[in-house]
Tab-separated table of C-alpha atoms in Angstrom:
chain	number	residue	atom	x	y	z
A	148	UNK	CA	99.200	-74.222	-44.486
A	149	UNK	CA	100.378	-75.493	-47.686
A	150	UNK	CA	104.337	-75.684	-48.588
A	151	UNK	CA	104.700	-73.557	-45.624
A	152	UNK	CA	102.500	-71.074	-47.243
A	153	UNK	CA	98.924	-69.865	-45.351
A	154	UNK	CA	96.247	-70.080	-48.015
A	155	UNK	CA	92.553	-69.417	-47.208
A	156	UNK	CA	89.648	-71.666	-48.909
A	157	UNK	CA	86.154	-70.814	-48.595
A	158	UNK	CA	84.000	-73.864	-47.825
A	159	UNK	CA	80.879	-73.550	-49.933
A	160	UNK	CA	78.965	-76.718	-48.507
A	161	UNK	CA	79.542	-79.666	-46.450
A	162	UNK	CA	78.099	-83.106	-46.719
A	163	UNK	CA	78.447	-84.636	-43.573
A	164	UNK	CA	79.472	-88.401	-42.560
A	165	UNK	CA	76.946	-90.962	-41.614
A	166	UNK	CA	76.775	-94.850	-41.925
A	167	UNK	CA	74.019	-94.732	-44.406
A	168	UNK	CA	76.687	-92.937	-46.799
A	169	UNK	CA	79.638	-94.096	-45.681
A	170	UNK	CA	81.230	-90.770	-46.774
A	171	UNK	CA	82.142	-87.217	-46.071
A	172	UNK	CA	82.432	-84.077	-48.914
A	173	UNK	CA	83.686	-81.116	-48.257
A	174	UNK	CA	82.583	-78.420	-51.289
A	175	UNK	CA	85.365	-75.545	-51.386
A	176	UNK	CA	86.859	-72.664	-54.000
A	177	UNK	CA	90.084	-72.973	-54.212
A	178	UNK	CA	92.155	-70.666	-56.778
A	179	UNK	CA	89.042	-69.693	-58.630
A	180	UNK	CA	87.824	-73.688	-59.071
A	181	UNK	CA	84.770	-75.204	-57.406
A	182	UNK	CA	85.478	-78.205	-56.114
A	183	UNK	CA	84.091	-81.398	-54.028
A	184	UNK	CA	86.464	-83.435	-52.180
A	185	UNK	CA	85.005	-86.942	-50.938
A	186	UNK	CA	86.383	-89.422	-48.686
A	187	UNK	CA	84.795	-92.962	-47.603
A	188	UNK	CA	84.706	-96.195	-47.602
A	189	UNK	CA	86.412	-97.420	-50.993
A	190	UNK	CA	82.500	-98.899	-51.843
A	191	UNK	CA	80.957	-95.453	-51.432
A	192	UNK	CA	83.772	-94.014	-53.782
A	193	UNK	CA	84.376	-96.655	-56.083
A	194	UNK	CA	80.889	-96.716	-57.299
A	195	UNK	CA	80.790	-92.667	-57.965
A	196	UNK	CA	84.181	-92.771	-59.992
A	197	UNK	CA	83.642	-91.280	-63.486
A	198	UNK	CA	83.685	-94.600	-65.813
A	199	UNK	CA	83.935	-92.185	-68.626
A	200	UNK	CA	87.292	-90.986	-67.736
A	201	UNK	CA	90.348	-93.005	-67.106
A	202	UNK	CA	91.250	-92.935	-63.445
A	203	UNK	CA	94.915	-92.583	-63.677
A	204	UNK	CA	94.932	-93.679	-59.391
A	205	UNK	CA	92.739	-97.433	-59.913
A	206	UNK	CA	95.259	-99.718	-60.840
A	207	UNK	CA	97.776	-98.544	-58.130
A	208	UNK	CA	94.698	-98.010	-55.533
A	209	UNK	CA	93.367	-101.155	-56.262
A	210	UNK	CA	96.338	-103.454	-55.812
A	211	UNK	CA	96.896	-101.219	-52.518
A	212	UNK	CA	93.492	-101.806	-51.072
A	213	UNK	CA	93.706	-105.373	-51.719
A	214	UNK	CA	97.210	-105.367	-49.483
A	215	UNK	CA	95.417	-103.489	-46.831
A	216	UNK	CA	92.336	-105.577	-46.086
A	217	UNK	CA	94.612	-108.529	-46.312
A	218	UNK	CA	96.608	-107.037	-43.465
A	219	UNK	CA	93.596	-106.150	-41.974
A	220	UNK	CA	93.661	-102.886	-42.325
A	221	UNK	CA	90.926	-99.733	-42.242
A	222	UNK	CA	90.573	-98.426	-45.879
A	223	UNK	CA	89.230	-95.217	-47.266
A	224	UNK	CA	89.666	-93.863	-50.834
A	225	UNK	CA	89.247	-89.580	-51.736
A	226	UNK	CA	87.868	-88.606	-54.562
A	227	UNK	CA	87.492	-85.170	-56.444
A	228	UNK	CA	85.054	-83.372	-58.554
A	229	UNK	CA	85.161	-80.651	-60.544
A	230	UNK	CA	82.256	-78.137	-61.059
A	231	UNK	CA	82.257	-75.135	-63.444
A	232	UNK	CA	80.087	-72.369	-62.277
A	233	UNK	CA	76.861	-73.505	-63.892
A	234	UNK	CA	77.024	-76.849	-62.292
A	235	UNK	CA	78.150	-75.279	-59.241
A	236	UNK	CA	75.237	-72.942	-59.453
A	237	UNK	CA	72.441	-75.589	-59.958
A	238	UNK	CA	73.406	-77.648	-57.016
A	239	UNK	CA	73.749	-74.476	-54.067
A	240	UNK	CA	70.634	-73.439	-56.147
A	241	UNK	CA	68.921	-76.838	-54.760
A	242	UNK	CA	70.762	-76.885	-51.412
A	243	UNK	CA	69.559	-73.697	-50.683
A	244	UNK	CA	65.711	-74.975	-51.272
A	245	UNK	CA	66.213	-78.202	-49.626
A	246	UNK	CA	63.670	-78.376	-46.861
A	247	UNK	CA	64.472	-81.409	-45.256
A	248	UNK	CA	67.629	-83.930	-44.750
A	249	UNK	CA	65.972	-85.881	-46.933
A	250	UNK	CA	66.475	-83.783	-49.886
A	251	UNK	CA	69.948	-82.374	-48.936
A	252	UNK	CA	71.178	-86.107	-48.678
A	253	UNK	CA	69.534	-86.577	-52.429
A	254	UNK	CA	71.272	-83.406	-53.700
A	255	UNK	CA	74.567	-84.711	-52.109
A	256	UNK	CA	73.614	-87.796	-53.915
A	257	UNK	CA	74.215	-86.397	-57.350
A	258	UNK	CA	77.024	-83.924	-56.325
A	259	UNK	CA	79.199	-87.109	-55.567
A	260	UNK	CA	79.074	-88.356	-58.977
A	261	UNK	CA	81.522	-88.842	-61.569
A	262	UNK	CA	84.780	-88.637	-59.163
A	263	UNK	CA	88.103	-89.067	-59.673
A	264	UNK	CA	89.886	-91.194	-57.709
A	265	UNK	CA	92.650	-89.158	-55.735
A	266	UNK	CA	94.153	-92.419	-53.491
A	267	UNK	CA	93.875	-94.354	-50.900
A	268	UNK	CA	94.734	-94.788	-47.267
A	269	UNK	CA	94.626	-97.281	-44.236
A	270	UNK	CA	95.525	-97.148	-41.318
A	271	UNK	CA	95.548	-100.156	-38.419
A	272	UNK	CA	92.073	-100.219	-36.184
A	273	UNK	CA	93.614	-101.861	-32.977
A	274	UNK	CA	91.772	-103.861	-30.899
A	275	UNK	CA	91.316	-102.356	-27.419
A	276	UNK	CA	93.421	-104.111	-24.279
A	277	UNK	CA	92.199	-107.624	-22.929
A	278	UNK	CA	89.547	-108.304	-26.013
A	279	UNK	CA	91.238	-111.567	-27.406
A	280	UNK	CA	91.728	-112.837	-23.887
A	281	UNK	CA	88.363	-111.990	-23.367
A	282	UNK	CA	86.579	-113.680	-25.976
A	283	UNK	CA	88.623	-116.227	-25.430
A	284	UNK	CA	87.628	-116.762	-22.044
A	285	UNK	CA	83.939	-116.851	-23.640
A	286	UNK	CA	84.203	-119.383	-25.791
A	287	UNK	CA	85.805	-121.477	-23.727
A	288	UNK	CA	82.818	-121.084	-21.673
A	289	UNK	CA	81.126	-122.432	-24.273
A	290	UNK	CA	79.271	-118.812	-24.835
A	291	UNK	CA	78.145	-117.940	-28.654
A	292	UNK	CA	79.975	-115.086	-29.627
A	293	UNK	CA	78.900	-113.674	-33.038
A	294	UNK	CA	80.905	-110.866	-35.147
A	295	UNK	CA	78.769	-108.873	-37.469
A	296	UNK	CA	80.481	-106.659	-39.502
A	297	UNK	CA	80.596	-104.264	-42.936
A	298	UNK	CA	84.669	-104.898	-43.463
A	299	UNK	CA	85.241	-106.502	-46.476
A	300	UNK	CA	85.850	-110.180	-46.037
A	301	UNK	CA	89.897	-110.124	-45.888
A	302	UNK	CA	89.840	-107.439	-42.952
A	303	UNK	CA	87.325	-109.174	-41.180
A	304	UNK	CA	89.118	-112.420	-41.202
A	305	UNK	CA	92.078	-110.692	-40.050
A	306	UNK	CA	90.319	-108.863	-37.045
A	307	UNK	CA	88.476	-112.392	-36.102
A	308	UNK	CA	91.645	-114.230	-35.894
A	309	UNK	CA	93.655	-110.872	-33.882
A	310	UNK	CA	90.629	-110.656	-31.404
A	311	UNK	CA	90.540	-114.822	-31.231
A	312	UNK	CA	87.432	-115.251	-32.431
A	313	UNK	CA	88.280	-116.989	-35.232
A	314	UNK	CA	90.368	-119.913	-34.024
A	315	UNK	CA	92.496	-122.590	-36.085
A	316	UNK	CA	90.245	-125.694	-36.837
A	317	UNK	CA	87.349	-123.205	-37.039
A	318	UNK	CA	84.667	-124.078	-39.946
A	319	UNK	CA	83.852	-120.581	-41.816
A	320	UNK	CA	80.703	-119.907	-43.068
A	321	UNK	CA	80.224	-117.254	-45.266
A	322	UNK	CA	77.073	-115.506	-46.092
A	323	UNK	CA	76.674	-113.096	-49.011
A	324	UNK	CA	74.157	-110.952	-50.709
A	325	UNK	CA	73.401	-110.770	-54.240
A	326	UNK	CA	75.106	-107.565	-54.873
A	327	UNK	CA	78.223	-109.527	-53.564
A	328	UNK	CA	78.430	-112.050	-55.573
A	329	UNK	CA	81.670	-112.525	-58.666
A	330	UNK	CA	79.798	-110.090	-61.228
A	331	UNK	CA	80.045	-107.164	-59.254
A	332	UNK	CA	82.890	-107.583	-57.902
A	333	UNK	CA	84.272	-108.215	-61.116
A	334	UNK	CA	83.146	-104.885	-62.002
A	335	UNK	CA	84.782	-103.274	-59.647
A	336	UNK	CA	87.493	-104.831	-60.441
A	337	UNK	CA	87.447	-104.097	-64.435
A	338	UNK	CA	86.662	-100.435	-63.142
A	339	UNK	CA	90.247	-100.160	-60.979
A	340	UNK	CA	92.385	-102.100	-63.839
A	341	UNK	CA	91.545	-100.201	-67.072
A	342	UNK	CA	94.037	-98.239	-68.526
């Protein structure tokens, strides 16, 4: 129901969620127009953006996603791609003689290329009743507790210090990958600023 109105949209293919992808598309035809609509984690769709084409969302989206993790907030971006019918053609075309998971995640691979970014969302992952107390109670035990997670840094902070973990007068340690380090994220950051 759009507007109030009832519309109906075929779904042509669906690429599901896992956390290998970190994403979910949805292929439909709406009005005539293939289209795949992607939502994830803003890593997953930041790195299929189209850099060819100026992404009219990124400079908005990306002061907005910094604002959420800081409040340690969820994040997901959506993205959209257009196919014409050729396009369209090739990739059900390979879907239909994909054999294996395997080869349906490689074909969903290339279908979630060269997005546009549509937005961004958050929304607030609360922590489930008694967990700061409880951790609490562990470290003051004198019991390791250890937090691994794949939030970027600013959310994670935030959920260590609502769930206690993280406790004034705490020494941080921080831990990063290659792929983490300043030149990639300045990419990403070039890539949600150009006009």
């Amino acid at each position: 129901r759009v507007n109030g109105i009832e519309i109906e949209v075929p779904v042509l293919a669906v690429f599901e969620f896992s956390s290998a992808r970190q994403r979910a598309s949805v292929v439909v035809r709406h009005e005539g127009v293939v289209k795949l609509l992607c939502k994830g984690a803003d890593s997953a769709i930041l790195e299929r953006l189209d850099r060819g084409e100026a992404q009219m969302f990124s400079p908005a989206a990306g002061e907005a996603l910094g604002r959420f993790a800081a409040q340690g907030l969820r994040t997901l971006c959506f993205g959209i791609r257009v196919f014409d019918e050729s396009e369209w053609s090739e990739i059900a075309a390979s879907l239909a003689s994909a054999g294996d998971a395997a080869r349906r995640a490689a074909v969903a691979e290339e279908a979630e290329m060269g997005l546009t970014l549509l937005g961004c969302s958050a929304v607030e992952d609360r922590l489930q009743e008694g967990v700061p107390e409880t951790i609490a109670d562990l470290l003051s035990a004198n019991i390791k507790v250890w937090m691994l997670t794949g939030d970027k840094l600013e959310t994670a902070e935030n959920i260590g210090y609502a769930c206690r973990l993280v406790q004034p007068g705490f020494q941080k340690l921080y831990i990063r990958s290659e792929a983490e380090l300043p030149g990639k994220l300045n990419e990403f950051s070039s890539l949600l600023t150009r006009d």
